[in-house]
JSON list of C-alpha atoms in Angstrom, two decimals:
[
{"chain": "A", "resi": 1, "resn": "ALA", "atom": "CA", "xyz": [151.70, 68.25, 74.57]},
{"chain": "A", "resi": 2, "resn": "GLN", "atom": "CA", "xyz": [150.87, 65.12, 72.67]},
{"chain": "A", "resi": 3, "resn": "SER", "atom": "CA", "xyz": [147.38, 63.77, 72.16]},
{"chain": "A", "resi": 4, "resn": "VAL", "atom": "CA", "xyz": [145.48, 60.97, 70.48]},
{"chain": "A", "resi": 5, "resn": "ALA", "atom": "CA", "xyz": [141.93, 61.06, 69.18]},
{"chain": "A", "resi": 6, "resn": "GLN", "atom": "CA", "xyz": [139.72, 58.11, 68.37]},
{"chain": "A", "resi": 7, "resn": "PRO", "atom": "CA", "xyz": [136.65, 59.75, 66.84]},
{"chain": "A", "resi": 8, "resn": "GLU", "atom": "CA", "xyz": [134.36, 56.72, 67.01]},
{"chain": "A", "resi": 9, "resn": "ASP", "atom": "CA", "xyz": [133.17, 55.34, 70.33]},
{"chain": "A", "resi": 10, "resn": "GLN", "atom": "CA", "xyz": [131.92, 52.21, 68.60]},
{"chain": "A", "resi": 11, "resn": "VAL", "atom": "CA", "xyz": [132.37, 50.52, 65.24]},
{"chain": "A", "resi": 12, "resn": "ASN", "atom": "CA", "xyz": [129.94, 47.86, 64.06]},
{"chain": "A", "resi": 13, "resn": "VAL", "atom": "CA", "xyz": [130.86, 45.44, 61.30]},
{"chain": "A", "resi": 14, "resn": "ALA", "atom": "CA", "xyz": [129.55, 42.14, 60.00]},
{"chain": "A", "resi": 15, "resn": "GLU", "atom": "CA", "xyz": [131.74, 39.08, 60.26]},
{"chain": "A", "resi": 16, "resn": "GLY", "atom": "CA", "xyz": [133.81, 38.63, 57.11]},
{"chain": "A", "resi": 17, "resn": "ASN", "atom": "CA", "xyz": [133.69, 42.31, 56.18]},
{"chain": "A", "resi": 18, "resn": "PRO", "atom": "CA", "xyz": [136.72, 44.60, 56.37]},
{"chain": "A", "resi": 19, "resn": "LEU", "atom": "CA", "xyz": [137.05, 46.80, 59.41]},
{"chain": "A", "resi": 20, "resn": "THR", "atom": "CA", "xyz": [138.71, 50.14, 60.12]},
{"chain": "A", "resi": 21, "resn": "VAL", "atom": "CA", "xyz": [139.23, 51.77, 63.51]},
{"chain": "A", "resi": 22, "resn": "LYS", "atom": "CA", "xyz": [140.35, 55.37, 63.21]},
{"chain": "A", "resi": 23, "resn": "CYS", "atom": "CA", "xyz": [143.08, 57.18, 65.11]},
{"chain": "A", "resi": 24, "resn": "THR", "atom": "CA", "xyz": [144.64, 60.62, 64.71]},
{"chain": "A", "resi": 25, "resn": "TYR", "atom": "CA", "xyz": [147.50, 62.00, 66.75]},
{"chain": "A", "resi": 26, "resn": "SER", "atom": "CA", "xyz": [149.32, 65.18, 67.62]},
{"chain": "A", "resi": 27, "resn": "VAL", "atom": "CA", "xyz": [152.96, 65.07, 68.69]},
{"chain": "A", "resi": 28, "resn": "SER", "atom": "CA", "xyz": [156.11, 67.08, 68.25]},
{"chain": "A", "resi": 29, "resn": "GLY", "atom": "CA", "xyz": [158.88, 65.21, 66.52]},
{"chain": "A", "resi": 30, "resn": "ASN", "atom": "CA", "xyz": [158.68, 61.74, 65.07]},
{"chain": "A", "resi": 31, "resn": "PRO", "atom": "CA", "xyz": [155.69, 59.74, 66.30]},
{"chain": "A", "resi": 32, "resn": "TYR", "atom": "CA", "xyz": [156.02, 56.31, 67.85]},
{"chain": "A", "resi": 33, "resn": "LEU", "atom": "CA", "xyz": [152.53, 54.84, 67.48]},
{"chain": "A", "resi": 34, "resn": "PHE", "atom": "CA", "xyz": [150.91, 51.77, 68.95]},
{"chain": "A", "resi": 35, "resn": "TRP", "atom": "CA", "xyz": [147.65, 49.84, 68.91]},
{"chain": "A", "resi": 36, "resn": "TYR", "atom": "CA", "xyz": [146.49, 47.80, 71.90]},
{"chain": "A", "resi": 37, "resn": "VAL", "atom": "CA", "xyz": [143.39, 45.65, 72.39]},
{"chain": "A", "resi": 38, "resn": "GLN", "atom": "CA", "xyz": [141.54, 45.09, 75.66]},
{"chain": "A", "resi": 39, "resn": "TYR", "atom": "CA", "xyz": [139.16, 42.23, 76.32]},
{"chain": "A", "resi": 40, "resn": "PRO", "atom": "CA", "xyz": [136.67, 42.40, 79.23]},
{"chain": "A", "resi": 41, "resn": "ASN", "atom": "CA", "xyz": [138.34, 42.39, 82.65]},
{"chain": "A", "resi": 42, "resn": "ARG", "atom": "CA", "xyz": [141.78, 42.11, 81.09]},
{"chain": "A", "resi": 43, "resn": "GLY", "atom": "CA", "xyz": [144.84, 44.28, 80.64]},
{"chain": "A", "resi": 44, "resn": "LEU", "atom": "CA", "xyz": [146.03, 45.67, 77.34]},
{"chain": "A", "resi": 45, "resn": "GLN", "atom": "CA", "xyz": [147.46, 43.39, 74.67]},
{"chain": "A", "resi": 46, "resn": "PHE", "atom": "CA", "xyz": [149.92, 44.76, 72.13]},
{"chain": "A", "resi": 47, "resn": "LEU", "atom": "CA", "xyz": [148.78, 44.51, 68.50]},
{"chain": "A", "resi": 48, "resn": "LEU", "atom": "CA", "xyz": [151.27, 46.48, 66.42]},
{"chain": "A", "resi": 49, "resn": "LYS", "atom": "CA", "xyz": [153.53, 49.53, 66.29]},
{"chain": "A", "resi": 50, "resn": "TYR", "atom": "CA", "xyz": [154.91, 52.11, 63.90]},
{"chain": "A", "resi": 51, "resn": "ILE", "atom": "CA", "xyz": [158.39, 53.38, 64.58]},
{"chain": "A", "resi": 52, "resn": "THR", "atom": "CA", "xyz": [159.82, 54.13, 61.16]},
{"chain": "A", "resi": 53, "resn": "GLY", "atom": "CA", "xyz": [159.93, 52.69, 57.67]},
{"chain": "A", "resi": 54, "resn": "ASP", "atom": "CA", "xyz": [157.05, 51.24, 55.70]},
{"chain": "A", "resi": 55, "resn": "ASN", "atom": "CA", "xyz": [153.78, 53.10, 56.26]},
{"chain": "A", "resi": 56, "resn": "LEU", "atom": "CA", "xyz": [151.80, 49.84, 56.32]},
{"chain": "A", "resi": 57, "resn": "VAL", "atom": "CA", "xyz": [152.49, 47.93, 59.49]},
{"chain": "A", "resi": 58, "resn": "LYS", "atom": "CA", "xyz": [151.41, 44.35, 60.04]},
{"chain": "A", "resi": 59, "resn": "GLY", "atom": "CA", "xyz": [150.66, 43.01, 63.48]},
{"chain": "A", "resi": 60, "resn": "SER", "atom": "CA", "xyz": [149.06, 40.22, 65.45]},
{"chain": "A", "resi": 61, "resn": "TYR", "atom": "CA", "xyz": [145.84, 38.35, 64.59]},
{"chain": "A", "resi": 62, "resn": "GLY", "atom": "CA", "xyz": [145.78, 39.64, 61.00]},
{"chain": "A", "resi": 63, "resn": "PHE", "atom": "CA", "xyz": [145.57, 43.31, 61.96]},
{"chain": "A", "resi": 64, "resn": "GLU", "atom": "CA", "xyz": [147.46, 46.03, 60.13]},
{"chain": "A", "resi": 65, "resn": "ALA", "atom": "CA", "xyz": [147.69, 49.78, 60.38]},
{"chain": "A", "resi": 66, "resn": "GLU", "atom": "CA", "xyz": [148.45, 52.53, 57.93]},
{"chain": "A", "resi": 67, "resn": "PHE", "atom": "CA", "xyz": [150.58, 55.48, 58.99]},
{"chain": "A", "resi": 68, "resn": "ASN", "atom": "CA", "xyz": [149.80, 58.71, 57.18]},
{"chain": "A", "resi": 69, "resn": "LYS", "atom": "CA", "xyz": [152.09, 61.55, 58.16]},
{"chain": "A", "resi": 70, "resn": "SER", "atom": "CA", "xyz": [150.29, 64.27, 56.21]},
{"chain": "A", "resi": 71, "resn": "GLN", "atom": "CA", "xyz": [146.96, 63.41, 57.82]},
{"chain": "A", "resi": 72, "resn": "THR", "atom": "CA", "xyz": [148.56, 62.54, 61.19]},
{"chain": "A", "resi": 73, "resn": "SER", "atom": "CA", "xyz": [146.58, 59.33, 61.23]},
{"chain": "A", "resi": 74, "resn": "PHE", "atom": "CA", "xyz": [147.26, 55.72, 62.16]},
{"chain": "A", "resi": 75, "resn": "HIS", "atom": "CA", "xyz": [144.11, 53.75, 61.32]},
{"chain": "A", "resi": 76, "resn": "LEU", "atom": "CA", "xyz": [143.80, 50.11, 62.32]},
{"chain": "A", "resi": 77, "resn": "LYS", "atom": "CA", "xyz": [142.50, 47.73, 59.67]},
{"chain": "A", "resi": 78, "resn": "LYS", "atom": "CA", "xyz": [141.68, 44.10, 59.08]},
{"chain": "A", "resi": 79, "resn": "PRO", "atom": "CA", "xyz": [140.56, 42.63, 55.73]},
{"chain": "A", "resi": 80, "resn": "SER", "atom": "CA", "xyz": [138.05, 40.18, 57.21]},
{"chain": "A", "resi": 81, "resn": "ALA", "atom": "CA", "xyz": [136.59, 40.65, 60.70]},
{"chain": "A", "resi": 82, "resn": "LEU", "atom": "CA", "xyz": [135.93, 37.80, 63.12]},
{"chain": "A", "resi": 83, "resn": "VAL", "atom": "CA", "xyz": [133.37, 37.73, 65.93]},
{"chain": "A", "resi": 84, "resn": "SER", "atom": "CA", "xyz": [136.30, 37.11, 68.28]},
{"chain": "A", "resi": 85, "resn": "ASP", "atom": "CA", "xyz": [137.77, 40.49, 67.28]},
{"chain": "A", "resi": 86, "resn": "SER", "atom": "CA", "xyz": [135.02, 42.18, 69.31]},
{"chain": "A", "resi": 87, "resn": "ALA", "atom": "CA", "xyz": [136.85, 44.15, 72.00]},
{"chain": "A", "resi": 88, "resn": "LEU", "atom": "CA", "xyz": [138.02, 47.60, 73.02]},
{"chain": "A", "resi": 89, "resn": "TYR", "atom": "CA", "xyz": [140.83, 49.05, 70.91]},
{"chain": "A", "resi": 90, "resn": "PHE", "atom": "CA", "xyz": [143.23, 51.78, 71.99]},
{"chain": "A", "resi": 91, "resn": "CYS", "atom": "CA", "xyz": [145.61, 53.85, 69.91]},
{"chain": "A", "resi": 92, "resn": "ALA", "atom": "CA", "xyz": [148.62, 55.34, 71.72]},
{"chain": "A", "resi": 93, "resn": "VAL", "atom": "CA", "xyz": [151.61, 57.58, 71.05]},
{"chain": "A", "resi": 94, "resn": "ARG", "atom": "CA", "xyz": [154.88, 57.44, 72.95]},
{"chain": "A", "resi": 95, "resn": "SER", "atom": "CA", "xyz": [156.71, 60.50, 74.23]},
{"chain": "A", "resi": 96, "resn": "ALA", "atom": "CA", "xyz": [160.41, 61.03, 74.71]},
{"chain": "A", "resi": 97, "resn": "GLY", "atom": "CA", "xyz": [160.04, 59.88, 78.28]},
{"chain": "A", "resi": 98, "resn": "ASN", "atom": "CA", "xyz": [158.58, 56.53, 77.28]},
{"chain": "A", "resi": 99, "resn": "MET", "atom": "CA", "xyz": [155.15, 57.62, 78.50]},
{"chain": "A", "resi": 100, "resn": "LEU", "atom": "CA", "xyz": [152.18, 56.39, 76.48]},
{"chain": "A", "resi": 101, "resn": "THR", "atom": "CA", "xyz": [149.31, 58.75, 75.74]},
{"chain": "A", "resi": 102, "resn": "PHE", "atom": "CA", "xyz": [146.15, 56.82, 74.87]},
{"chain": "A", "resi": 103, "resn": "GLY", "atom": "CA", "xyz": [143.05, 57.70, 72.97]},
{"chain": "A", "resi": 104, "resn": "GLY", "atom": "CA", "xyz": [139.65, 57.20, 74.56]},
{"chain": "A", "resi": 105, "resn": "GLY", "atom": "CA", "xyz": [139.18, 53.82, 72.94]},
{"chain": "A", "resi": 106, "resn": "THR", "atom": "CA", "xyz": [136.86, 52.40, 70.29]},
{"chain": "A", "resi": 107, "resn": "ARG", "atom": "CA", "xyz": [134.59, 49.47, 70.94]},
{"chain": "A", "resi": 108, "resn": "LEU", "atom": "CA", "xyz": [134.52, 47.09, 68.00]},
{"chain": "A", "resi": 109, "resn": "MET", "atom": "CA", "xyz": [131.42, 44.93, 67.64]},
{"chain": "A", "resi": 110, "resn": "VAL", "atom": "CA", "xyz": [131.56, 42.18, 65.02]},
{"chain": "A", "resi": 111, "resn": "LYS", "atom": "CA", "xyz": [128.19, 40.55, 64.38]},
{"chain": "A", "resi": 112, "resn": "PRO", "atom": "CA", "xyz": [127.78, 37.05, 62.95]},
{"chain": "B", "resi": 1, "resn": "GLU", "atom": "CA", "xyz": [149.99, 36.33, 78.07]},
{"chain": "B", "resi": 2, "resn": "THR", "atom": "CA", "xyz": [152.70, 38.79, 79.04]},
{"chain": "B", "resi": 3, "resn": "GLY", "atom": "CA", "xyz": [155.17, 38.17, 81.84]},
{"chain": "B", "resi": 4, "resn": "VAL", "atom": "CA", "xyz": [153.80, 41.12, 83.82]},
{"chain": "B", "resi": 5, "resn": "THR", "atom": "CA", "xyz": [151.84, 40.14, 86.91]},
{"chain": "B", "resi": 6, "resn": "GLN", "atom": "CA", "xyz": [149.80, 42.35, 89.20]},
{"chain": "B", "resi": 7, "resn": "SER", "atom": "CA", "xyz": [148.30, 41.73, 92.61]},
{"chain": "B", "resi": 8, "resn": "PRO", "atom": "CA", "xyz": [145.70, 41.74, 93.86]},
{"chain": "B", "resi": 9, "resn": "THR", "atom": "CA", "xyz": [143.26, 41.43, 90.95]},
{"chain": "B", "resi": 10, "resn": "HIS", "atom": "CA", "xyz": [140.40, 43.06, 92.84]},
{"chain": "B", "resi": 11, "resn": "LEU", "atom": "CA", "xyz": [140.27, 45.26, 95.90]},
{"chain": "B", "resi": 12, "resn": "ILE", "atom": "CA", "xyz": [137.59, 47.13, 97.82]},
{"chain": "B", "resi": 13, "resn": "LYS", "atom": "CA", "xyz": [138.60, 49.99, 100.11]},
{"chain": "B", "resi": 14, "resn": "THR", "atom": "CA", "xyz": [136.83, 52.65, 102.11]},
{"chain": "B", "resi": 15, "resn": "ARG", "atom": "CA", "xyz": [137.23, 56.35, 101.39]},
{"chain": "B", "resi": 16, "resn": "GLY", "atom": "CA", "xyz": [140.18, 57.76, 103.34]},
{"chain": "B", "resi": 17, "resn": "GLN", "atom": "CA", "xyz": [142.06, 54.48, 103.54]},
{"chain": "B", "resi": 18, "resn": "GLN", "atom": "CA", "xyz": [145.41, 53.70, 101.94]},
{"chain": "B", "resi": 19, "resn": "VAL", "atom": "CA", "xyz": [146.13, 51.02, 99.35]},
{"chain": "B", "resi": 20, "resn": "THR", "atom": "CA", "xyz": [149.23, 49.33, 97.89]},
{"chain": "B", "resi": 21, "resn": "LEU", "atom": "CA", "xyz": [149.19, 47.64, 94.52]},
{"chain": "B", "resi": 22, "resn": "ARG", "atom": "CA", "xyz": [152.02, 45.42, 93.29]},
{"chain": "B", "resi": 23, "resn": "CYS", "atom": "CA", "xyz": [153.57, 44.64, 89.92]},
{"chain": "B", "resi": 24, "resn": "SER", "atom": "CA", "xyz": [156.25, 42.24, 88.75]},
{"chain": "B", "resi": 25, "resn": "SER", "atom": "CA", "xyz": [157.83, 43.26, 85.49]},
{"chain": "B", "resi": 26, "resn": "GLN", "atom": "CA", "xyz": [158.64, 41.06, 82.54]},
{"chain": "B", "resi": 27, "resn": "SER", "atom": "CA", "xyz": [162.05, 39.40, 82.55]},
{"chain": "B", "resi": 28, "resn": "GLY", "atom": "CA", "xyz": [164.67, 41.67, 81.00]},
{"chain": "B", "resi": 29, "resn": "HIS", "atom": "CA", "xyz": [162.63, 44.85, 81.48]},
{"chain": "B", "resi": 30, "resn": "ASN", "atom": "CA", "xyz": [164.01, 47.55, 83.78]},
{"chain": "B", "resi": 31, "resn": "THR", "atom": "CA", "xyz": [161.22, 50.13, 83.61]},
{"chain": "B", "resi": 32, "resn": "VAL", "atom": "CA", "xyz": [157.77, 50.04, 85.14]},
{"chain": "B", "resi": 33, "resn": "SER", "atom": "CA", "xyz": [154.95, 52.46, 84.38]},
{"chain": "B", "resi": 34, "resn": "TRP", "atom": "CA", "xyz": [151.59, 52.77, 86.11]},
{"chain": "B", "resi": 35, "resn": "TYR", "atom": "CA", "xyz": [148.33, 53.83, 84.47]},
{"chain": "B", "resi": 36, "resn": "GLN", "atom": "CA", "xyz": [144.85, 54.53, 85.78]},
{"chain": "B", "resi": 37, "resn": "GLN", "atom": "CA", "xyz": [141.92, 53.52, 83.60]},
{"chain": "B", "resi": 38, "resn": "ALA", "atom": "CA", "xyz": [138.58, 54.88, 84.75]},
{"chain": "B", "resi": 39, "resn": "LEU", "atom": "CA", "xyz": [135.45, 53.18, 83.48]},
{"chain": "B", "resi": 40, "resn": "GLY", "atom": "CA", "xyz": [134.82, 53.97, 79.83]},
{"chain": "B", "resi": 41, "resn": "GLN", "atom": "CA", "xyz": [138.07, 55.87, 79.35]},
{"chain": "B", "resi": 42, "resn": "GLY", "atom": "CA", "xyz": [141.57, 55.29, 78.04]},
{"chain": "B", "resi": 43, "resn": "PRO", "atom": "CA", "xyz": [144.46, 54.67, 80.44]},
{"chain": "B", "resi": 44, "resn": "GLN", "atom": "CA", "xyz": [146.04, 57.77, 81.98]},
{"chain": "B", "resi": 45, "resn": "PHE", "atom": "CA", "xyz": [149.75, 57.83, 82.83]},
{"chain": "B", "resi": 46, "resn": "ILE", "atom": "CA", "xyz": [150.46, 58.09, 86.57]},
{"chain": "B", "resi": 47, "resn": "PHE", "atom": "CA", "xyz": [154.24, 57.72, 86.75]},
{"chain": "B", "resi": 48, "resn": "GLN", "atom": "CA", "xyz": [157.21, 55.66, 85.64]},
{"chain": "B", "resi": 49, "resn": "TYR", "atom": "CA", "xyz": [160.08, 54.11, 87.59]},
{"chain": "B", "resi": 50, "resn": "TYR", "atom": "CA", "xyz": [163.56, 53.36, 86.28]},
{"chain": "B", "resi": 51, "resn": "ARG", "atom": "CA", "xyz": [166.53, 52.33, 88.41]},
{"chain": "B", "resi": 52, "resn": "GLU", "atom": "CA", "xyz": [164.41, 52.67, 91.53]},
{"chain": "B", "resi": 53, "resn": "GLU", "atom": "CA", "xyz": [163.66, 56.34, 90.90]},
{"chain": "B", "resi": 54, "resn": "GLU", "atom": "CA", "xyz": [160.65, 58.17, 89.52]},
{"chain": "B", "resi": 55, "resn": "ASN", "atom": "CA", "xyz": [161.34, 58.92, 85.88]},
{"chain": "B", "resi": 56, "resn": "GLY", "atom": "CA", "xyz": [158.32, 60.93, 84.82]},
{"chain": "B", "resi": 57, "resn": "ARG", "atom": "CA", "xyz": [154.93, 61.74, 86.27]},
{"chain": "B", "resi": 58, "resn": "GLY", "atom": "CA", "xyz": [151.51, 62.49, 84.90]},
{"chain": "B", "resi": 59, "resn": "ASN", "atom": "CA", "xyz": [148.89, 64.83, 86.28]},
{"chain": "B", "resi": 60, "resn": "PHE", "atom": "CA", "xyz": [148.25, 63.00, 89.55]},
{"chain": "B", "resi": 61, "resn": "PRO", "atom": "CA", "xyz": [148.46, 64.40, 93.10]},
{"chain": "B", "resi": 62, "resn": "PRO", "atom": "CA", "xyz": [151.27, 63.52, 95.53]},
{"chain": "B", "resi": 63, "resn": "ARG", "atom": "CA", "xyz": [149.05, 61.06, 97.39]},
{"chain": "B", "resi": 64, "resn": "PHE", "atom": "CA", "xyz": [149.85, 58.76, 94.48]},
{"chain": "B", "resi": 65, "resn": "SER", "atom": "CA", "xyz": [153.36, 57.45, 95.11]},
{"chain": "B", "resi": 66, "resn": "GLY", "atom": "CA", "xyz": [155.44, 54.50, 94.11]},
{"chain": "B", "resi": 67, "resn": "LEU", "atom": "CA", "xyz": [158.51, 52.39, 94.60]},
{"chain": "B", "resi": 68, "resn": "GLN", "atom": "CA", "xyz": [160.70, 50.25, 92.42]},
{"chain": "B", "resi": 69, "resn": "PHE", "atom": "CA", "xyz": [162.83, 47.49, 93.87]},
{"chain": "B", "resi": 70, "resn": "PRO", "atom": "CA", "xyz": [166.24, 46.15, 92.76]},
{"chain": "B", "resi": 71, "resn": "ASN", "atom": "CA", "xyz": [164.51, 43.27, 90.95]},
{"chain": "B", "resi": 72, "resn": "TYR", "atom": "CA", "xyz": [162.52, 45.92, 88.97]},
{"chain": "B", "resi": 73, "resn": "SER", "atom": "CA", "xyz": [159.21, 45.03, 90.58]},
{"chain": "B", "resi": 74, "resn": "SER", "atom": "CA", "xyz": [157.13, 47.99, 91.68]},
{"chain": "B", "resi": 75, "resn": "GLU", "atom": "CA", "xyz": [154.45, 49.21, 94.04]},
{"chain": "B", "resi": 76, "resn": "LEU", "atom": "CA", "xyz": [151.81, 51.89, 93.62]},
{"chain": "B", "resi": 77, "resn": "ASN", "atom": "CA", "xyz": [150.60, 53.49, 96.84]},
{"chain": "B", "resi": 78, "resn": "VAL", "atom": "CA", "xyz": [147.54, 55.69, 97.10]},
{"chain": "B", "resi": 79, "resn": "ASN", "atom": "CA", "xyz": [146.81, 57.56, 100.34]},
{"chain": "B", "resi": 80, "resn": "ALA", "atom": "CA", "xyz": [143.57, 59.16, 101.47]},
{"chain": "B", "resi": 81, "resn": "LEU", "atom": "CA", "xyz": [141.48, 57.28, 98.93]},
{"chain": "B", "resi": 82, "resn": "GLU", "atom": "CA", "xyz": [138.68, 59.15, 97.21]},
{"chain": "B", "resi": 83, "resn": "LEU", "atom": "CA", "xyz": [135.64, 57.74, 95.43]},
{"chain": "B", "resi": 84, "resn": "ASP", "atom": "CA", "xyz": [137.08, 58.93, 92.09]},
{"chain": "B", "resi": 85, "resn": "ASP", "atom": "CA", "xyz": [140.11, 56.70, 92.62]},
{"chain": "B", "resi": 86, "resn": "SER", "atom": "CA", "xyz": [137.91, 53.74, 91.69]},
{"chain": "B", "resi": 87, "resn": "ALA", "atom": "CA", "xyz": [139.45, 52.42, 88.49]},
{"chain": "B", "resi": 88, "resn": "LEU", "atom": "CA", "xyz": [141.49, 49.69, 86.84]},
{"chain": "B", "resi": 89, "resn": "TYR", "atom": "CA", "xyz": [145.17, 50.22, 87.62]},
{"chain": "B", "resi": 90, "resn": "LEU", "atom": "CA", "xyz": [147.52, 48.91, 84.97]},
{"chain": "B", "resi": 91, "resn": "CYS", "atom": "CA", "xyz": [151.21, 48.23, 85.25]},
{"chain": "B", "resi": 92, "resn": "ALA", "atom": "CA", "xyz": [153.40, 48.15, 82.16]},
{"chain": "B", "resi": 93, "resn": "SER", "atom": "CA", "xyz": [157.00, 47.04, 81.83]},
{"chain": "B", "resi": 94, "resn": "SER", "atom": "CA", "xyz": [159.47, 48.08, 79.17]},
{"chain": "B", "resi": 95, "resn": "SER", "atom": "CA", "xyz": [163.15, 48.71, 78.56]},
{"chain": "B", "resi": 96, "resn": "GLU", "atom": "CA", "xyz": [164.38, 52.24, 79.12]},
{"chain": "B", "resi": 97, "resn": "GLY", "atom": "CA", "xyz": [166.22, 53.60, 76.14]},
{"chain": "B", "resi": 98, "resn": "ALA", "atom": "CA", "xyz": [164.48, 51.27, 73.75]},
{"chain": "B", "resi": 99, "resn": "ARG", "atom": "CA", "xyz": [161.73, 53.51, 72.47]},
{"chain": "B", "resi": 100, "resn": "ASN", "atom": "CA", "xyz": [161.11, 51.27, 69.52]},
{"chain": "B", "resi": 101, "resn": "THR", "atom": "CA", "xyz": [159.91, 48.44, 71.72]},
{"chain": "B", "resi": 102, "resn": "GLU", "atom": "CA", "xyz": [156.41, 48.05, 73.02]},
{"chain": "B", "resi": 103, "resn": "ALA", "atom": "CA", "xyz": [155.33, 48.10, 76.66]},
{"chain": "B", "resi": 104, "resn": "PHE", "atom": "CA", "xyz": [153.75, 44.95, 78.05]},
{"chain": "B", "resi": 105, "resn": "PHE", "atom": "CA", "xyz": [150.81, 45.28, 80.39]},
{"chain": "B", "resi": 106, "resn": "GLY", "atom": "CA", "xyz": [149.62, 43.24, 83.31]},
{"chain": "B", "resi": 107, "resn": "GLN", "atom": "CA", "xyz": [145.99, 42.21, 83.73]},
{"chain": "B", "resi": 108, "resn": "GLY", "atom": "CA", "xyz": [145.34, 45.10, 86.07]},
{"chain": "B", "resi": 109, "resn": "THR", "atom": "CA", "xyz": [144.01, 45.61, 89.59]},
{"chain": "B", "resi": 110, "resn": "ARG", "atom": "CA", "xyz": [140.39, 46.68, 89.87]},
{"chain": "B", "resi": 111, "resn": "LEU", "atom": "CA", "xyz": [140.11, 49.10, 92.81]},
{"chain": "B", "resi": 112, "resn": "THR", "atom": "CA", "xyz": [136.71, 50.04, 94.16]},
{"chain": "B", "resi": 113, "resn": "VAL", "atom": "CA", "xyz": [136.48, 52.81, 96.74]},
{"chain": "B", "resi": 114, "resn": "VAL", "atom": "CA", "xyz": [133.25, 52.93, 98.73]}
]
C-alpha cells in the first residue's frame, strides 16, 4: 500500500525568507508525486508534479519541489515566502488506478 | 479556478437521512473521483468513476455510492448518514490513462450531519 507522510503540522516562516514543507512517500514502482494547496473554505489547487526527468520541478506561484529517490522525499520549496502563501499544503502520490493518496497536510504560516 | 463545479456548497442533514452531492467535470476529462476530507485531515479517496462505472474504491462502506452520467458528470450518494460523515466532500476530474496529468478539484461541498 502506498502512503505519504508530512511530518510537520505547521511551518512558520518570516516573509521574504525561504520556506520548505517536507514530504516523504512510500510506493511500489515509480512514484507520481503532486503538491496541492488549499485556502480556507476552498478546494485543492494544483501546484506542481513530478512524473519523470529532472529532480527539481518548478510549479505555480514560484514554488518548486525536489524529488529525492534515495530518501523517498518530495519537499516543497520557495526561495522567498509571501504572506499570501499562508495556506494548507498537501503532498500526494498517485497509484496505478489514478487514485491519489494524500498526506495529512502542513499549515504554512508566513508572518510579515 | 478549475472547470470542476460542485453543488451544493453547504448542506446540513440529520443523522439517518440520505444525501446526494453533484459534480460537473472539467471539459475534456472523462474520469471523476470523490474524496472525503474530515476536519484537520488530508482527503481520503472514496471512489472513482470512468465510463459510467466504478473504477476503484477506497475504504468506505457500501452506503457510499455513486453514479457517472454520459456527459461525465457525477453524483455521490450517502445513505443512513452518521455524525462522522460530516466533512468536506471533494470531486476531482482527470483523464483516464493519462497518469502524468494532474487532477483538478472542485471547491467542495461542506456536509454537516446533526
